[in-house]
């Protein structure tokens, strides 16, 4: 499977980065990251976005190879974030005759990063078109997918949607597999999760276009089965669960709460629950936990008490869930505490501030080790969660 081939006229010129430790200084990317960029070769040449500065040299070489002895006429800036606009300065220096294409917000933001000097700018708005010859780009604003200045463009002749961060994923192209959803889901909920309403607005615009290819700014070019990807984006951005299932997120200090979580998982599976994901919060990638929290319809939070509140890794998870707009889910709580258990009260406090969260009764309180009576209470709660 070729993940970057588009057509003779529309080509991929992006860069793989497999040495980055943390994307955006926060996301582990064991398969690396791709900074996508494209070029349309017609009577006029349009370059679509640049590249993170980590890939500048390679990107400039890719661009030069695609250009041959020609020069670019336009640079379309779909998104100003430095993972895409990070090589703008070098581009402007090398190709001062190109016209920068952006919207009013792009050009408000541009001076925050770069001095564009005397570069010519073309400001586009919703629905505007730019003819390159046989190819025509049409622009659609996509504010807050993922920044305010984001726009997408649609090439009308070949039906190619340049989707900015939309339909992106973690992972370098060279490490790509056919399992798109796993890292695309983790990417979506952590990077765009808060902006479901804005993603819905973009999907409505996209529904009116005859899209044959989706070219995102990260991850593979999507050419087949587009309904599958668009369907997932629709589910995700509506905050609907993708699968029936339970995430058990456990933050245990000395292992007793973890033991309770393992018991809870066994109980749920014995009741016939098919998808039960158990994640140890202090030892897991928080972005991965967020992914599963949004993926499933129910979640069980199990945590030790700590400093009259909740064990801090669990508090950190709750802060992340709140920030990403976690909503429309059913949540059960289990707390542990050797003297005054306080974890449930703190966890409830966070959950009550989120939209449409049902806290399932009862809250189970364990005092230190898991005893027979605790097992009975956990088994009863497992039944409540199974039936919720
Ligand atoms: Fe891939 Fe929002 O930048």
Coordinates of C-alpha atoms and ligand atoms in Angstrom, one line a residue:
X1 CA 0.0 0.0 0.0
X2 CA 1.4 3.4 -1.0
X3 CA 0.4 5.9 1.7
X4 CA 1.6 9.1 -0.1
X5 CA 0.8 8.6 -3.8
X6 CA -1.9 11.0 -5.1
X7 CA -1.5 11.8 -8.8
X8 CA 1.0 13.1 -11.4
X9 CA 0.0 16.7 -10.7
X10 CA -0.6 16.5 -6.9
X11 CA 2.4 15.1 -5.0
X12 CA 3.4 14.4 -1.4
X13 CA 6.6 16.3 -0.3
X14 CA 6.3 15.8 3.4
X15 CA 8.9 14.5 5.9
X16 CA 9.0 11.7 8.4
X17 CA 10.4 12.3 11.8
X18 CA 11.4 9.2 13.7
X19 CA 13.7 10.7 16.2
X20 CA 11.2 13.0 18.0
X21 CA 10.7 12.0 21.6
X22 CA 7.5 13.9 22.4
X23 CA 5.2 15.4 19.7
X24 CA 4.1 18.9 20.9
X25 CA 6.4 18.2 23.9
X26 CA 3.7 16.0 25.4
X27 CA 2.7 13.0 23.3
X28 CA 4.8 9.9 23.1
X29 CA 5.1 8.8 19.4
X30 CA 6.8 5.5 19.3
X31 CA 6.2 5.3 15.6
X32 CA 7.5 8.8 15.0
X33 CA 5.5 11.6 13.3
X34 CA 4.9 12.8 9.8
X35 CA 4.8 16.4 8.8
X36 CA 2.8 16.3 5.5
X37 CA 3.1 18.8 2.8
X38 CA 1.9 18.7 -0.8
X39 CA 2.6 20.4 -4.2
X40 CA 0.2 20.9 -7.1
X41 CA 2.1 21.2 -10.4
X42 CA 0.0 23.0 -13.0
X43 CA 0.4 26.2 -15.1
X44 CA 0.9 27.7 -11.7
X45 CA 2.5 25.8 -8.8
X46 CA 1.0 25.8 -5.4
X47 CA 2.8 24.4 -2.3
X48 CA 0.5 23.4 0.4
X49 CA 2.1 24.0 3.9
X50 CA 5.7 23.7 4.9
X51 CA 7.1 21.5 7.6
X52 CA 8.2 21.4 11.2
X53 CA 11.7 22.9 11.6
X54 CA 13.0 19.5 12.6
X55 CA 12.5 18.5 8.9
X56 CA 13.3 21.8 7.2
X57 CA 16.4 20.5 5.3
X58 CA 14.7 17.4 4.0
X59 CA 11.5 19.3 3.1
X60 CA 13.3 22.0 1.2
X61 CA 15.1 19.2 -0.8
X62 CA 11.8 17.4 -1.5
X63 CA 10.3 20.7 -2.7
X64 CA 13.3 21.5 -4.9
X65 CA 13.2 18.0 -6.4
X66 CA 9.4 18.4 -7.2
X67 CA 9.9 21.8 -8.7
X68 CA 12.8 20.9 -11.0
X69 CA 13.7 24.2 -12.7
X70 CA 10.4 25.8 -11.9
X71 CA 9.5 28.2 -9.0
X72 CA 6.4 28.0 -6.8
X73 CA 3.7 30.6 -7.4
X74 CA 1.8 30.1 -4.2
X75 CA 2.3 28.8 -0.7
X76 CA -1.0 28.0 0.9
X77 CA -0.9 28.2 4.7
X78 CA -3.7 26.0 6.0
X79 CA -2.4 26.1 9.6
X80 CA 0.1 28.4 11.3
X81 CA 1.2 25.9 14.0
X82 CA 4.9 25.4 13.9
X83 CA 4.7 21.7 13.0
X84 CA 3.5 22.9 9.6
X85 CA 4.7 26.5 9.3
X86 CA 8.0 25.8 10.9
X87 CA 9.9 26.2 7.6
X88 CA 8.1 29.4 6.4
X89 CA 11.1 31.6 7.0
X90 CA 13.4 29.5 4.8
X91 CA 10.7 29.2 2.2
X92 CA 10.3 32.9 2.0
X93 CA 14.0 33.4 1.8
X94 CA 14.4 30.9 -1.0
X95 CA 11.3 31.8 -3.0
X96 CA 10.6 35.5 -2.4
X97 CA 8.5 35.6 -5.6
X98 CA 5.8 33.3 -4.2
X99 CA 2.5 34.6 -3.0
X100 CA 1.4 33.5 0.5
X101 CA -2.2 32.4 0.6
X102 CA -4.0 32.5 3.9
X103 CA -7.1 34.0 5.5
X104 CA -7.4 37.1 7.6
X105 CA -6.6 35.2 10.8
X106 CA -3.6 33.6 9.2
X107 CA -2.1 37.0 8.3
X108 CA -2.9 38.4 11.8
X109 CA -1.0 35.5 13.3
X110 CA 1.9 35.4 10.9
X111 CA 3.9 38.4 12.3
X112 CA 3.8 36.7 15.7
X113 CA 6.2 34.1 14.2
X114 CA 7.8 35.7 11.2
X115 CA 8.7 38.9 9.4
X116 CA 7.2 38.3 6.0
X117 CA 8.9 41.4 4.7
X118 CA 7.6 42.3 1.2
X119 CA 6.2 38.9 0.4
X120 CA 2.9 39.3 -1.5
X121 CA -0.1 38.0 0.4
X122 CA -3.5 36.7 -1.0
X123 CA -6.2 36.8 1.6
X124 CA -8.9 34.2 1.0
X125 CA -12.3 33.8 2.6
X126 CA -15.0 31.1 2.8
X127 CA -15.7 29.6 -0.7
X128 CA -13.0 31.6 -2.6
X129 CA -11.2 29.8 -5.4
X130 CA -7.7 29.9 -6.7
X131 CA -7.1 28.7 -10.3
X132 CA -3.8 27.0 -11.0
X133 CA -4.7 26.0 -14.6
X134 CA -6.4 22.7 -14.8
X135 CA -6.6 22.6 -11.0
X136 CA -8.6 24.9 -8.8
X137 CA -8.4 25.1 -5.0
X138 CA -11.5 26.2 -3.1
X139 CA -11.1 27.3 0.5
X140 CA -13.2 26.6 3.5
X141 CA -12.6 28.0 7.0
X142 CA -12.2 25.4 9.8
X143 CA -11.7 27.6 12.9
X144 CA -10.5 25.6 16.0
X145 CA -9.8 22.5 14.1
X146 CA -7.3 22.9 15.7
X147 CA -6.4 26.6 15.9
X148 CA -8.5 29.7 15.0
X149 CA -6.8 30.4 11.7
X150 CA -7.2 26.8 10.3
X151 CA -8.7 26.4 6.9
X152 CA -8.9 23.5 4.5
X153 CA -8.9 23.5 0.7
X154 CA -10.6 21.3 -1.9
X155 CA -9.0 20.7 -5.3
X156 CA -12.1 20.5 -7.5
X157 CA -10.7 18.7 -10.6
X158 CA -9.3 15.6 -8.8
X159 CA -11.5 15.8 -5.7
X160 CA -8.7 16.2 -3.1
X161 CA -9.5 17.6 0.3
X162 CA -6.4 19.1 2.0
X163 CA -7.8 18.6 5.5
X164 CA -5.2 20.4 7.7
X165 CA -5.0 18.6 11.1
X166 CA -8.3 16.8 10.3
X167 CA -7.9 13.1 9.7
X168 CA -4.4 13.2 11.0
X169 CA -2.7 10.7 13.2
X170 CA 0.5 10.0 15.1
X171 CA 3.2 8.0 13.4
X172 CA 5.7 8.4 10.6
X173 CA 4.5 7.4 7.1
X174 CA 7.2 4.8 6.8
X175 CA 5.9 3.0 9.9
X176 CA 2.3 3.1 8.7
X177 CA 0.1 0.1 8.8
X178 CA -3.4 -0.5 7.8
X179 CA -4.6 0.0 11.4
X180 CA -5.3 3.7 11.0
X181 CA -7.9 4.1 13.8
X182 CA -5.7 3.4 16.8
X183 CA -3.3 6.3 16.5
X184 CA -5.8 8.5 14.7
X185 CA -8.1 8.1 17.7
X186 CA -5.4 9.0 20.2
X187 CA -4.5 11.9 18.1
X188 CA -8.0 13.1 17.6
X189 CA -9.2 13.1 21.2
X190 CA -6.0 14.6 22.6
X191 CA -5.5 17.3 19.9
X192 CA -9.0 18.1 18.6
X193 CA -11.2 16.4 21.3
X194 CA -12.3 19.7 22.9
X195 CA -13.5 21.0 19.5
X196 CA -16.2 18.5 18.6
X197 CA -18.7 21.2 17.6
X198 CA -16.2 22.8 15.2
X199 CA -15.3 19.4 13.7
X200 CA -19.0 18.8 13.2
X201 CA -19.2 22.2 11.4
X202 CA -16.3 21.2 9.1
X203 CA -17.9 17.7 8.4
X204 CA -21.1 19.5 7.3
X205 CA -19.1 21.5 4.8
X206 CA -17.2 18.4 3.6
X207 CA -20.5 16.5 3.1
X208 CA -21.3 18.9 0.2
X209 CA -18.0 18.1 -1.7
X210 CA -17.3 15.1 -3.9
X211 CA -14.2 14.0 -2.0
X212 CA -12.1 11.3 -3.6
X213 CA -8.9 11.7 -1.6
X214 CA -8.1 13.2 1.8
X215 CA -4.7 14.7 2.3
X216 CA -4.2 15.4 6.0
X217 CA -1.2 17.2 7.6
X218 CA -0.2 14.1 9.5
X219 CA -0.4 10.4 8.6
X220 CA -1.3 8.6 5.4
X221 CA -3.2 10.0 2.4
X222 CA -6.6 8.4 2.5
X223 CA -7.9 7.2 -0.9
X224 CA -10.4 4.4 -0.3
X225 CA -13.2 3.7 2.0
X226 CA -13.5 7.4 2.9
X227 CA -16.9 6.8 4.5
X228 CA -15.1 4.8 7.3
X229 CA -12.9 7.6 8.2
X230 CA -15.6 10.3 7.9
X231 CA -17.9 8.1 10.0
X232 CA -15.4 7.8 12.8
X233 CA -14.9 11.5 12.8
X234 CA -18.6 12.0 13.0
X235 CA -18.9 9.7 16.0
X236 CA -15.9 11.1 17.8
X237 CA -16.9 14.7 17.3
X238 CA -20.4 14.1 18.5
X239 CA -18.9 12.7 21.7
X240 CA -20.7 9.4 21.1
X241 CA -19.0 6.2 22.2
X242 CA -17.4 4.3 19.4
X243 CA -17.8 0.9 21.2
X244 CA -19.7 -0.5 24.1
X245 CA -17.0 -1.2 26.7
X246 CA -15.5 -0.2 30.0
X247 CA -12.3 1.6 30.8
X248 CA -11.0 0.9 34.3
X249 CA -8.5 3.6 35.1
X250 CA -6.7 2.8 38.4
X251 CA -4.3 4.9 40.4
X252 CA -2.9 2.7 43.2
X253 CA 0.0 3.6 45.5
X254 CA 0.9 0.2 47.0
X255 CA -1.0 -2.2 44.9
X256 CA -4.2 -2.8 46.9
X257 CA -6.4 -0.6 44.7
X258 CA -4.8 -2.3 41.6
X259 CA -5.8 -5.7 43.0
X260 CA -9.3 -4.4 43.4
X261 CA -9.2 -3.2 39.8
X262 CA -8.1 -6.5 38.5
X263 CA -10.9 -8.2 40.5
X264 CA -13.3 -5.7 38.9
X265 CA -12.1 -6.6 35.4
X266 CA -12.6 -10.3 36.1
X267 CA -16.1 -9.7 37.4
X268 CA -17.0 -7.6 34.3
X269 CA -15.6 -10.3 32.0
X270 CA -17.4 -13.0 33.9
X271 CA -20.7 -11.0 33.4
X272 CA -20.0 -11.1 29.6
X273 CA -18.6 -7.6 29.1
X274 CA -16.6 -8.0 25.9
X275 CA -14.3 -4.9 26.0
X276 CA -12.7 -4.1 29.3
X277 CA -9.6 -2.0 29.2
X278 CA -7.6 -1.7 32.5
X279 CA -5.0 1.0 32.6
X280 CA -2.7 1.9 35.5
X281 CA -2.8 5.6 35.5
X282 CA 0.7 6.3 36.9
X283 CA 2.3 3.9 34.5
X284 CA 0.3 4.6 31.3
X285 CA 0.4 7.3 28.7
X286 CA -2.3 9.7 29.7
X287 CA -3.2 10.3 26.0
X288 CA -3.9 6.6 25.7
X289 CA -6.2 6.6 28.7
X290 CA -8.0 9.6 27.2
X291 CA -8.4 7.7 24.0
X292 CA -10.1 4.8 25.7
X293 CA -12.2 7.0 28.0
X294 CA -13.8 8.5 24.8
X295 CA -13.9 5.3 22.9
X296 CA -16.1 3.4 25.4
X297 CA -19.4 4.3 27.0
X298 CA -18.5 3.5 30.6
X299 CA -15.6 4.2 32.8
X300 CA -14.6 3.1 36.3
X301 CA -12.2 5.3 38.2
X302 CA -10.4 3.6 41.1
X303 CA -8.0 5.5 43.2
X304 CA -6.1 5.8 46.5
X305 CA -6.7 8.8 48.7
X306 CA -3.8 11.1 49.1
X307 CA -3.2 14.3 51.1
X308 CA -6.9 14.7 51.8
X309 CA -7.7 14.4 48.1
X310 CA -7.1 11.8 45.4
X311 CA -3.7 10.2 44.4
X312 CA -2.3 12.8 42.1
X313 CA -1.9 10.8 38.9
X314 CA -5.7 10.3 39.0
X315 CA -6.2 14.0 39.6
X316 CA -4.0 14.7 36.6
X317 CA -6.1 12.3 34.5
X318 CA -9.3 14.2 35.6
X319 CA -7.8 17.5 34.7
X320 CA -7.0 16.1 31.2
X321 CA -10.5 14.6 30.8
X322 CA -12.0 18.0 31.7
X323 CA -9.8 19.9 29.3
X324 CA -10.6 17.5 26.5
X325 CA -14.4 17.9 27.0
X326 CA -15.1 14.4 28.3
X327 CA -18.9 14.0 28.4
X328 CA -22.0 11.8 27.8
X329 CA -20.6 8.8 29.7
X330 CA -21.4 6.7 32.7
X331 CA -18.8 6.6 35.5
X332 CA -18.4 4.4 38.6
X333 CA -16.1 5.3 41.4
X334 CA -14.0 3.2 43.8
X335 CA -11.8 4.8 46.4
X336 CA -9.3 3.4 48.9
X337 CA -8.1 5.0 52.1
X338 CA -6.5 3.6 55.2
X339 CA -7.9 6.2 57.6
X340 CA -10.1 8.9 56.0
X341 CA -10.9 8.0 52.4
X342 CA -11.2 11.2 50.4
X343 CA -10.6 10.1 46.8
X344 CA -14.2 9.7 45.7
X345 CA -15.2 13.2 46.9
X346 CA -12.4 14.8 44.8
X347 CA -13.1 12.6 41.7
X348 CA -16.8 13.5 42.0
X349 CA -16.0 17.1 42.2
X350 CA -14.3 17.0 38.8
X351 CA -16.9 14.8 37.2
X352 CA -19.8 17.0 38.3
X353 CA -18.2 19.8 36.3
X354 CA -18.4 17.8 33.1
X355 CA -21.3 17.7 30.7
X356 CA -23.8 14.8 31.0
X357 CA -21.9 12.5 33.2
X358 CA -23.9 10.0 35.1
X359 CA -22.2 8.8 38.3
X360 CA -23.3 5.3 39.1
X361 CA -24.3 4.3 42.6
X362 CA -23.0 3.1 44.9
X363 CA -19.5 4.5 45.4
X364 CA -17.4 1.7 46.8
X365 CA -15.0 2.5 49.6
X366 CA -12.1 0.1 50.5
X367 CA -10.0 0.5 53.5
X368 CA -6.5 -0.7 52.5
X369 CA -6.4 -4.4 51.6
X370 CA -9.2 -6.0 49.6
X371 CA -11.2 -8.2 51.9
X372 CA -14.1 -10.5 51.3
X373 CA -16.7 -7.8 51.9
X374 CA -14.9 -5.5 49.5
X375 CA -15.0 -8.2 46.8
X376 CA -18.7 -8.5 47.3
X377 CA -19.1 -4.8 47.0
X378 CA -17.0 -4.7 43.9
X379 CA -18.9 -7.6 42.3
X380 CA -22.2 -5.8 43.0
X381 CA -20.7 -2.6 41.4
X382 CA -19.6 -4.6 38.4
X383 CA -23.2 -5.7 37.9
X384 CA -24.4 -2.1 38.0
X385 CA -21.7 -1.1 35.4
X386 CA -22.6 -4.0 33.2
X387 CA -26.3 -3.1 33.3
X388 CA -25.8 0.7 32.9
Ligands
LIG1 FE1 -0.4 19.5 13.3 FE2 -2.3 21.8 14.9 O1 -0.8 21.1 14.1

